[in-house]
Structure formats: C-alpha cells, structure tokens
XYZ file of C-alpha atoms in Angstrom:
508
model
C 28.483 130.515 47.244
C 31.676 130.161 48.975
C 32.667 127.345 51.684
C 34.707 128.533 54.266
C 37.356 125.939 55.675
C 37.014 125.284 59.060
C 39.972 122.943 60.531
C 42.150 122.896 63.785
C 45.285 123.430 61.201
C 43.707 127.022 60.671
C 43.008 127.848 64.232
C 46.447 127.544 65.130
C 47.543 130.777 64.479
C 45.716 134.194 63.260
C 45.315 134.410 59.506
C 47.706 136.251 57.792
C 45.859 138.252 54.810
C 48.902 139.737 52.819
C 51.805 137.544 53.169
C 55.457 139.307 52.670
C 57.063 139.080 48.839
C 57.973 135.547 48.796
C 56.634 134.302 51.764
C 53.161 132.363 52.001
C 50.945 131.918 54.398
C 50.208 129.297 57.350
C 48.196 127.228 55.569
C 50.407 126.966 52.570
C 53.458 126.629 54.497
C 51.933 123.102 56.042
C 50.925 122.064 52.987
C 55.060 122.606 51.648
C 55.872 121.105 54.539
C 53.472 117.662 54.372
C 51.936 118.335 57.338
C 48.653 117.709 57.100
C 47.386 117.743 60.991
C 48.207 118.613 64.575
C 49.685 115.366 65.496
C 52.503 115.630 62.607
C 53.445 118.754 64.257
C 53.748 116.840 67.692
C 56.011 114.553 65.842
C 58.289 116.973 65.622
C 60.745 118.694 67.917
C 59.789 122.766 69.046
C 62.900 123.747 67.405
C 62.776 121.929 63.967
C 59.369 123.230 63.570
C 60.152 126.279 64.016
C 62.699 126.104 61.703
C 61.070 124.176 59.028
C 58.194 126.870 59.520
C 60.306 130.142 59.109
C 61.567 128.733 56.139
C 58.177 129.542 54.331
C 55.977 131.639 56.553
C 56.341 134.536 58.992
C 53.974 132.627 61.567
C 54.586 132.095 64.873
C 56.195 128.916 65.350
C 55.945 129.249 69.645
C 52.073 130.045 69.496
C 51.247 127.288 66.418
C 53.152 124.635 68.468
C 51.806 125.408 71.799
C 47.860 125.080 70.265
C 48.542 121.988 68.823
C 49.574 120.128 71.514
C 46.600 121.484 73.451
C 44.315 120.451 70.444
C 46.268 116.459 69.984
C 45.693 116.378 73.781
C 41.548 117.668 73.486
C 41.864 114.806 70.672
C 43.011 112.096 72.636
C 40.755 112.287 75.471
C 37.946 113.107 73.501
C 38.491 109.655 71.167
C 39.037 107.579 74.273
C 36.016 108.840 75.877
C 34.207 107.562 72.728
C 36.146 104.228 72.549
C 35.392 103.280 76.118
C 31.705 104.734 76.191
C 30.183 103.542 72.844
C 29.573 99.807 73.613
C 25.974 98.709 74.458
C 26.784 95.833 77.034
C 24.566 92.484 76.969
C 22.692 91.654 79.493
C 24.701 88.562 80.808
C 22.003 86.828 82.860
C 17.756 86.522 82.717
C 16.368 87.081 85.836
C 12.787 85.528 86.184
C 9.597 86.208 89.423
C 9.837 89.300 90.728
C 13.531 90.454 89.806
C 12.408 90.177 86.152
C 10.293 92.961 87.213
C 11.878 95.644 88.284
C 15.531 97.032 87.036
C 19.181 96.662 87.366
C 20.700 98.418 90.018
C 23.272 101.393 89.088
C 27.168 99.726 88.801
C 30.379 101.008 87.553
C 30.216 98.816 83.983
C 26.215 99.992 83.335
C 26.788 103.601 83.913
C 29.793 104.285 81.970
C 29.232 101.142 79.382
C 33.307 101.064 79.117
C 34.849 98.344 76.323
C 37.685 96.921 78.190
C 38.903 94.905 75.252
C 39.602 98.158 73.584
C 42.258 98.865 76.356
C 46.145 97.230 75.869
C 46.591 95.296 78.487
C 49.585 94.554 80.561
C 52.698 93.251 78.820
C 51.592 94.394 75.558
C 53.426 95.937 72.615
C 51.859 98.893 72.329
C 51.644 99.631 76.406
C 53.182 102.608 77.301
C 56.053 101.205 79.188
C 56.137 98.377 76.660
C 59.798 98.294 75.499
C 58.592 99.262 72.019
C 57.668 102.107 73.466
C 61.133 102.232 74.928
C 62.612 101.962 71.567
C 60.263 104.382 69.756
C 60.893 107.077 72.504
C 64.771 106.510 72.383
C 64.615 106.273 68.106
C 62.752 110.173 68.496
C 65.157 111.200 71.235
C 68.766 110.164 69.147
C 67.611 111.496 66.034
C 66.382 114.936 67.467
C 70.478 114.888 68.930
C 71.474 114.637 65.695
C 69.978 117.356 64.136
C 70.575 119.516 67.473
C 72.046 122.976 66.385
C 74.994 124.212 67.846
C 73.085 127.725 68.639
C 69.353 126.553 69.415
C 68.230 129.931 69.825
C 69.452 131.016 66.704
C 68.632 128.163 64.902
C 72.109 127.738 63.921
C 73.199 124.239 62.138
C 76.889 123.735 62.315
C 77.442 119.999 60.734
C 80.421 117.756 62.140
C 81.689 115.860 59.480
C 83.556 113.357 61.870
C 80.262 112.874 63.963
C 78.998 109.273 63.511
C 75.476 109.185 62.445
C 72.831 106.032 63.703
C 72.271 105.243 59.881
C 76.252 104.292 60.326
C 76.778 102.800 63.661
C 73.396 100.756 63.432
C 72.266 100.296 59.493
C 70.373 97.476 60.550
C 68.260 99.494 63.123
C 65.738 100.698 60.067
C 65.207 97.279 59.033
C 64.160 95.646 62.666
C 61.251 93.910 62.615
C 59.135 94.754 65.522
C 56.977 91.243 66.433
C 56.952 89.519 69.672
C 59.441 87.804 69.592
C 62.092 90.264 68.570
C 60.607 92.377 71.354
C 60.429 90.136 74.559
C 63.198 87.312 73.641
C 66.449 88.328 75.418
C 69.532 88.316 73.620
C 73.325 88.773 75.059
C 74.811 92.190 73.687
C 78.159 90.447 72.904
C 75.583 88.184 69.682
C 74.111 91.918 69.093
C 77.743 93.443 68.241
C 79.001 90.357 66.728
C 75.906 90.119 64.117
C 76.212 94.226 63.627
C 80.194 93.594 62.553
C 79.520 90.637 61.023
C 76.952 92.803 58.530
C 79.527 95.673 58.127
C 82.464 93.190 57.556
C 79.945 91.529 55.020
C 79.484 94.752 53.021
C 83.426 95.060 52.979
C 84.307 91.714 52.172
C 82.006 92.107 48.563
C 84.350 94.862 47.267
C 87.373 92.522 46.872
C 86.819 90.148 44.206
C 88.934 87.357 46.004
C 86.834 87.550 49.562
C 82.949 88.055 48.097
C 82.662 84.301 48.647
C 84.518 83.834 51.496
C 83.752 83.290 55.117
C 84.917 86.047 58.054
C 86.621 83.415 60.130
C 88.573 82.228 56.933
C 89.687 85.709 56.015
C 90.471 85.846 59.607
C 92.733 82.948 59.325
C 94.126 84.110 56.364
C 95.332 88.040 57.581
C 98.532 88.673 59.105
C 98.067 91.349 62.419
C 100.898 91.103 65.803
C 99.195 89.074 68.128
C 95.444 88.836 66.816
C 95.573 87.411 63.276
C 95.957 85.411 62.124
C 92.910 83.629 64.202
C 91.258 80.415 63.686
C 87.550 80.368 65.096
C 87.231 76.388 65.111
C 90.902 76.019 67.008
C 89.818 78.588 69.384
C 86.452 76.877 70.237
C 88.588 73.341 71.120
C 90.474 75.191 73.396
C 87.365 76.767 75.328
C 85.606 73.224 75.117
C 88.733 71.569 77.120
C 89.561 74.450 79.504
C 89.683 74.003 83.126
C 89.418 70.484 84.370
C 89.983 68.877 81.124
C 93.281 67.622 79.048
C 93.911 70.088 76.931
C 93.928 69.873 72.990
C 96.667 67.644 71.934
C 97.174 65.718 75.809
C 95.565 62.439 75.188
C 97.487 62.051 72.461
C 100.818 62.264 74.439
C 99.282 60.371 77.569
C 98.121 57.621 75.161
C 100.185 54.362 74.927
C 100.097 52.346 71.960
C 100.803 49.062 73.981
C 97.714 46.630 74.998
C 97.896 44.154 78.200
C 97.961 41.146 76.173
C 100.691 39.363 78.621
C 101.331 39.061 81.970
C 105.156 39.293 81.397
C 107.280 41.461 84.631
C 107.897 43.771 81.876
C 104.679 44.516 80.580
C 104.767 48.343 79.820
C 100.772 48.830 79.273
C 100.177 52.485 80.636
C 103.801 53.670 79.806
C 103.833 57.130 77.778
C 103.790 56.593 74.076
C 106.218 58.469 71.798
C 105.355 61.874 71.574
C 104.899 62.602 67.961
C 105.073 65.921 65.962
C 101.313 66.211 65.479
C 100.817 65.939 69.397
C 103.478 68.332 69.812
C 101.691 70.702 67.927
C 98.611 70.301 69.369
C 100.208 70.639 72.348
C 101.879 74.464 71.348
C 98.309 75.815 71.956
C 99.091 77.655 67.997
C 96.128 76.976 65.476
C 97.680 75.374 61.604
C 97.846 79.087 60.323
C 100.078 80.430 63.483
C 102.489 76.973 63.279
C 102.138 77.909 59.313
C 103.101 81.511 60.037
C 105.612 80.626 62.797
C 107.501 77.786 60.590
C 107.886 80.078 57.375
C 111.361 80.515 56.423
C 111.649 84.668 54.780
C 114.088 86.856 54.484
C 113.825 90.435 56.668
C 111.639 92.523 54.570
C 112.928 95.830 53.668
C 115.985 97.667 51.734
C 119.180 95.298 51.672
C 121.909 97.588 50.635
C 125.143 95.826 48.858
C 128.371 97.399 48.390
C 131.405 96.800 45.888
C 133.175 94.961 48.575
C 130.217 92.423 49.062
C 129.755 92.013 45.792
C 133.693 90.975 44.960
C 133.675 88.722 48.550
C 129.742 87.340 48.026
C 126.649 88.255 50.279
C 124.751 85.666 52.397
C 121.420 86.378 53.667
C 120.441 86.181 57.515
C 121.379 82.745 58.985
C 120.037 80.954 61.861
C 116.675 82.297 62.140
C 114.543 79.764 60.774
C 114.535 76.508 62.840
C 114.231 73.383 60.163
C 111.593 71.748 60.261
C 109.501 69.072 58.444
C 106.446 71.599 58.522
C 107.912 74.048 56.669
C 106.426 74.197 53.020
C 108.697 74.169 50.370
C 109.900 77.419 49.473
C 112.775 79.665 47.141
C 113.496 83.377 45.720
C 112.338 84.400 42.806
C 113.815 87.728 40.395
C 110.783 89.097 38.834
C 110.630 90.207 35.112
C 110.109 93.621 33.854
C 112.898 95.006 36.079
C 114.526 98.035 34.503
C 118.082 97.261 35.956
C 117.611 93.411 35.884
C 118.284 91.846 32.470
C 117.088 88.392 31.570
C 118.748 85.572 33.846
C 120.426 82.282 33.224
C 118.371 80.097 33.478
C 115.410 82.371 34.499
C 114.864 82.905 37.815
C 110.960 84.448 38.063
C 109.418 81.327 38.789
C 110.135 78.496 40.786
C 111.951 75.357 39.629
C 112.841 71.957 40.736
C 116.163 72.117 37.587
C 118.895 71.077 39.265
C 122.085 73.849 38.699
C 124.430 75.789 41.077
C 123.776 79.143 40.166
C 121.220 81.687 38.069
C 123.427 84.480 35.927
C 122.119 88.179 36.248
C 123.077 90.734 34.344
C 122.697 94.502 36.219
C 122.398 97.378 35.348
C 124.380 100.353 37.345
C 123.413 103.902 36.272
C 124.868 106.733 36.785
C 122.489 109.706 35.284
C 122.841 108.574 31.582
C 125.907 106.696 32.004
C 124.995 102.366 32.030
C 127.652 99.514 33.033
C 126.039 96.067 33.130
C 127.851 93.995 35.632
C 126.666 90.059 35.540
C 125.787 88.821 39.015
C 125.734 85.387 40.302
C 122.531 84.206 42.460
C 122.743 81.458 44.312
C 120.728 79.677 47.593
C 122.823 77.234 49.954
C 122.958 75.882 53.069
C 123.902 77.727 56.727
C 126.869 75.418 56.356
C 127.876 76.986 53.136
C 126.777 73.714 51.080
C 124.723 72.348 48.412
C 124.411 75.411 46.156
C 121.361 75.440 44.181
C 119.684 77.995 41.712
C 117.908 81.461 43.698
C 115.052 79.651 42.138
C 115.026 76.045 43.008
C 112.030 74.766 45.493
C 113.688 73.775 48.957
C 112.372 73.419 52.123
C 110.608 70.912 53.949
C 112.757 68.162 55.887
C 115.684 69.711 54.264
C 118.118 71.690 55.724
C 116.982 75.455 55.434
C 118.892 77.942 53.107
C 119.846 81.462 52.423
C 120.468 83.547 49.449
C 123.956 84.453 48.089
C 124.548 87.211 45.607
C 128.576 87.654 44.085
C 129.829 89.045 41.335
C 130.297 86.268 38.426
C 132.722 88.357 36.517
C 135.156 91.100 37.658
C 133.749 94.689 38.259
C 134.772 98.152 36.470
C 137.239 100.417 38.172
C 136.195 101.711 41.205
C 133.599 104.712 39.968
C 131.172 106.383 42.550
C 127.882 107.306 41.904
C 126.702 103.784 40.089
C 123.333 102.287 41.270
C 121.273 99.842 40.475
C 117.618 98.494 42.319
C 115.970 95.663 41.600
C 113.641 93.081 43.987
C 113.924 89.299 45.066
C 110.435 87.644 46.343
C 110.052 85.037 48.379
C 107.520 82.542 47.519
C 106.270 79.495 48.909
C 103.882 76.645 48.089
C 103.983 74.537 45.462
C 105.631 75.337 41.830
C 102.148 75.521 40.126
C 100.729 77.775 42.434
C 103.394 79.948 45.023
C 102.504 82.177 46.658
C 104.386 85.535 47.670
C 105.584 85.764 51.181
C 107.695 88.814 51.237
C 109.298 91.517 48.777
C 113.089 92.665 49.216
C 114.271 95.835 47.705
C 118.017 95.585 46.848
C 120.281 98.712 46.513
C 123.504 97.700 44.497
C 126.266 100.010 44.482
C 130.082 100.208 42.630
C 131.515 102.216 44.572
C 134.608 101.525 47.133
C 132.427 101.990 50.968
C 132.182 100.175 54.057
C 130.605 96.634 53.951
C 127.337 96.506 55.566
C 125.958 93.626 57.539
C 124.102 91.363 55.778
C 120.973 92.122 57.341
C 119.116 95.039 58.655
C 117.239 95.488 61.855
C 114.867 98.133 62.227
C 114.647 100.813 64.714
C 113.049 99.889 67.774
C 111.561 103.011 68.516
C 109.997 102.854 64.891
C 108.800 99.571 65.062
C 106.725 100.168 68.185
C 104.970 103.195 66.337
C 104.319 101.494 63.254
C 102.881 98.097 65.348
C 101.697 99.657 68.259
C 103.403 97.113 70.421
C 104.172 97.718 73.890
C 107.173 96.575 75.812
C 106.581 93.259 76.968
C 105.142 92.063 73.490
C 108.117 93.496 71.944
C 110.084 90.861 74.482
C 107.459 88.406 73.075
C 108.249 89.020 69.659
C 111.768 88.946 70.037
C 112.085 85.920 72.575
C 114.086 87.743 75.080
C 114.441 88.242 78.875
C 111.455 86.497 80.390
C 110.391 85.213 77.083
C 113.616 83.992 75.726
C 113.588 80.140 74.249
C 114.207 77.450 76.674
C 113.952 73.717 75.625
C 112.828 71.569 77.774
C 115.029 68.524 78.973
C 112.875 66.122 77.078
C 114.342 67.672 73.752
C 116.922 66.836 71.781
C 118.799 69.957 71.036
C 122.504 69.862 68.648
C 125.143 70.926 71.098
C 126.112 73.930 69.204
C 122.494 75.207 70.530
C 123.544 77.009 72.987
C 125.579 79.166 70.875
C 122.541 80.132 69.171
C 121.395 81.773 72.636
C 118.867 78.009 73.625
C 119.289 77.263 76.778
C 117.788 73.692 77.861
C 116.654 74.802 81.102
C-alpha cells in the first residue's frame, strides 16, 4: 500500500505528471534547490526564485510564490494563536465564604488564557523595529541589489566587474556579533571607518615581509606622500591636546628661564626669556621628527643628469645652495653601485660608504658606440659650495659640517671628438650610518663624447608635468617651492650670513 505525500510544498502548484526531456518536476526542483519549505521561498526575492526555479522545472514561479506567502502567513497566525492560547493560568488568589462558592467572572486574561512572556517586549532584539531588525532587513535589501539583473523581466544578469561588492567594502560585516551590546552601544562612524581601514590596511601590510610586524602609524611615519606622509600619530595628538588656549608644543620651553630669584640684586633677570635652543625651535616648527628628518635631508634632484664633453673636460658640480646646513642633518655621501655595465671597478671603491680620508675616487667608463668601446677614466669627487675640502664621492659628511655636492671631471684627457659615444651608469645617495645607510634617492647619468652645448648642472622638471604626476594644485605648488606668499622670510630674531639675501631670504 502506497502513502501519498501530503505537504504545503506540493500544493503550491498543480502536479506536473510528464515533465519535458531534461526537466523535473516541482518537487524535485526544491529538493535541487535546498528548499525544503514555504518560508525558504519567502527568503528569497520573486525574481531569483523564479530564476533559480526555471532553471530545473517548467513550474510557475508567479503562482508557487504567491501560495507560499499566503501559506507562511496562515502559518504565522496560526502558531501565534497557539503560543498565546495554550497556557492554563493559576489561579492567583483563594477566595473563602461565599465567593469560594460561586465562579470567576469572565475577563480578558481567563477567556483567551494569553502567555504574555511569550511576547518580545519593548526594546528587545528581536522586536520588529529593533535595530537588528533594521540590520537584517537592510543585509536582505543590499544583497538582493547586488544580484539585481539589468533586464528583470527577462531575467537577464549582466555582471559589472568594477561594481564593489559588500563582501569588499565591509568584510567584517559577516563576522559581527549580534549581542546587546554591539546592538544598543553607540559608536561614532569616524571609530567605524577607522577600525574597517585599519583591518584592510592590516591584510596589506602582511604581504610585505618588512611591514607584517609593524604598526600603521609607523609605516605612516615612515612613507613619503606631498603633504600627508609622512605623518606621525603621537606628534599629531600633542598638538590637538595644546590647541586653543594653551602654549603650544615647544612654548614653555622658549618662555622658560633658566635663572632662579636667589638675590635681590637691581639686576636680577628672574623671568627674562631663556636662550632659545634648537630643540625648542623645533618644537616650535609645528613639523613631527620624520618631516624635520625629511625637510633637513641633503639629495640630489632625482632624475636623468645629462653630461656633455665640455663638462666633462671643465668638471660638473651638482646643485648648490639648496640644502640649508644644519646640525640635524644625518650624515650622508654618494655611492657608485657595482654591477654597472659601463662602470668599471673604482679607485678606491666607491659602493659603500667610507670615513678613508682621500680627494678623489677613479672611474673608469665605458662609452659605446654600437660595438665600438672607449673607456675614459673619470674623476668623482664631493666638496664644499665654496669649492673646498675635496673628499672621496664616498666619504660620510654631513652633520654640523658644511654641506657638499658632487663633482664629476675627466681625470685623463678624452679621445677626439667622435659623436655617437654613450655611456649610463647611476650614483645613490645614502644616508645613515656606514653600517647600515640607507638609500635616499637614485640618479641616472647620461655621459656623452661628443662636442654639444653644456647643460646646466641640474634639471627642473616641467611644471605642467609635475602637477599631473602629484596632483598638486596651485597654491601647494607655491608651498612646495617657497614662493610668492610662501616664500622664506627669517625673522629678525635670526641670525642670517649677509650673503642671504642673495640666496632670495629676506629677514622681514
């Protein structure tokens, strides 16, 4: 004897006998799909069960759809008639004498027996207008957006491969935990996005090798960006603490005098300004140590620096007057690297730094000219502004010292005058100490024989180029450069050389 299945699954639609070639049934078709009763159907959207429907039965989707959310509906009220009906109340009182005799008068609670602690009260999770419910309702709603078709009538899924997903703007939205706290405990939006980047930058931080154990706000301080980085968190946070009212960071110690009233002499100078020193001053700048660091850091420009046969036979200086000296600048030099195919081996050897005392590093080149060679040996030398105190390309200066610049000449006469003869090598410059530099900039150098015009000895970009590349605007360009409104003027408390204003300083 056969049982015949009775369900609310098969009295959603009319059963289909003989199913097309390679089609199945209703009832199969749920089963394919996992859905097992009418409230998984309400779960889903009219037009993604429709279309996770046709893909295995010819049923109709519109009539199935519409009788189960009658059915869920003829669910739900029947189970809450049952929840709030099947409770046998207690008598909460024993009457004695003559009320003992005869019976309770009708009320609302005796007739319809209703369980109120099976209701969710107000302010609970799972109220309706609970903001889980909020959340739930929203969660449904973007994810039925994202798998929106183009063509809804036709069912028609056209995939955007720049569209940006939930899973990607919010990963950590599948792992909330949903408690109480989390729910009713405000929290500013700003500590929302921060801890959402803080995750992603997490995630990118583990591929590199040299940043999986480091901090964000010390790779912060440690990248290079116009105007943003790079940033110190800690420097930023004593400037917030003394804003308004307050001294600022590094004003105490200026105000401060180091003298004590320990007389009562006419000339007693208790109160008088102390002498400003260079930490206060640099307090003062408003820069964090990696800006001052950054700002202080003597470099050549970065780019091609192209030498002709003229500055080789007269010598080539790099750029001078652009690096103010002073004692916070780290020690630094230029370094030849090895493994150069038109750099030979110099002497002495010039790819690390050195504190050997000598006035120049020999280079021999080599200019090419399709398979034709001719090694020319170059002299490398760094010196003073003034022209003084040569030194090998090599040797560690910096620091109180005067600052230097790089001079490249020919240390033996050059081959007849031949066009056509190149040769490319770069000169780093590193800084830090000789166990440990580290590489501040690379400079390409184009070396030529042939009989042109001499070239500055130092290139300046295009404006219009450097804009685009930095996407700097016209008034941080002025910053950058320190001109017009922005140009440097020292204050009259500052002792300036008085060749200064020659340099464009002005003490006003």
């Amino acid at each position: 004897m056969t049982v015949k299945k009775s369900s609310l699954m098969n009295a959603l639609v009319e059963r289909d006998m003989s199913p097309k070639k390679g089609r199945v049934d209703f009832e199969t078709a749920m089963q394919k799909l996992g859905i097992e009763s009418v409230f998984d159907i309400m779960r889903l959207s009219p037009s993604e069960f429709a279309l996770r429907l046709r893909s295995h039965s010819d049923a109709d989707p519109d009539l199935a759809y519409k009788n189960a959310t009658r059915y869920a509906a003829l669910v739900g009220r029947l189970y809450r008639e049952y929840k709030t009906s099947s409770t046998n109340m207690q008598q909460l009182a024993q009457h004695a004498g003559i009320r003992s005799m005869t019976g309770e008068g009708a009320t609302w609670q005796r007739e319809f027996k209703e369980d109120w602690d099976s209701f969710v009260k107000v302010g609970a999770m799972a109220a309706i207008d609970s903001p889980v419910a909020y959340l739930a309702a929203l969660w449904a709603f973007i994810h039925r957006l994202e798998a929106t078709h183009d063509d809804d009538e036709a069912l028609n899924t056209s995939i955007d491969p720049t569209r940006i997903l939930l899973a990607e703007r919010r990963p950590d939205m599948q792992e909330l935990l949903i408690s109480r706290e989390s729910t009713f405990t405000p929290r500013p939006m700003l500590q929302i996005v921060t801890d959402v980047l803080a995750d992603n930058l997490h995630e990118y931080l583990k591929v590199d090798p040299a940043d999986k154990d480091k901090t964000i706000y010390q790779v912060l301080s440690e990248r290079h960006f116009p105007f943003v980085l790079p940033y110190n968190f800690y420097h930023h946070q004593c400037q917030l603490g003394l804003s308004g009212n307050k001294p600022r960071l590094g004003e105490l110690n200026y105000r401060a005098s180091k003298l004590l009233p320990i007389g009562q002499a006419a000339d007693n100078q208790y109160g008088a300004v102390g002498n400003a020193v260079l930490q206060t001053q640099q307090l003062l700048s408003g820069l964090s140590p990696e800006q001052q660091k950054l700002l202080t850091t003597a470099s050549l420009p970065s780019g091609d620096i192209k030498l002709t046969r003229h500055d080789l036979i007269h010598g080539w200086e790099g750029i001078k007057s652009k690096h103010l000296p002073s004692p916070a600048i780290q020690p630094y030099c230029y370094v030849i690297p090895q493994s150069q195919a038109d750099v030979g081996t110099p002497t002495p050897q010039a790819n690390i730094p050195t504190a050997f005392h000598a006035t120049e590093n020999v280079v021999p080149v080599t200019f090419r000219k399709g398979d034709q060679i001719k090694i020319v040996n170059l002299a490398f030398s760094s010196l003073n502004f003034d022209g003084s105190n040569y030194q090998l390309v090599n040797r560690t200066r910096g620091g109180a010292a005067t600052p230097f610049v790089l001079k490249v000449i020919a240390h033996e006469e050059l081959p007849e005058i031949e066009e056509g003869y190149t040769a490319t090598f770069n000169v780093l410059t590193v800084a830090g100490p000789v166990e440990n530099p580290q590489e501040l900039e690379r400079h390409t150098f184009e070396l030529t024989l042939g009989e042109q015009s001499t070239t500055p000895g130092w290139t300046t970009p295009d404006l219009d180029d450097l804009m685009h590349r930095s996407d700097l605007h016209a008034e941080q360009v002025e910053q950058l450069l320190a001109r017009q409104r922005y140009s440097v003027r020292l204050s009259p408390n500052c002792q300036y050389p008085p060749h200064a204003a020659d340099r464009g300083l002005s003490p006003e």
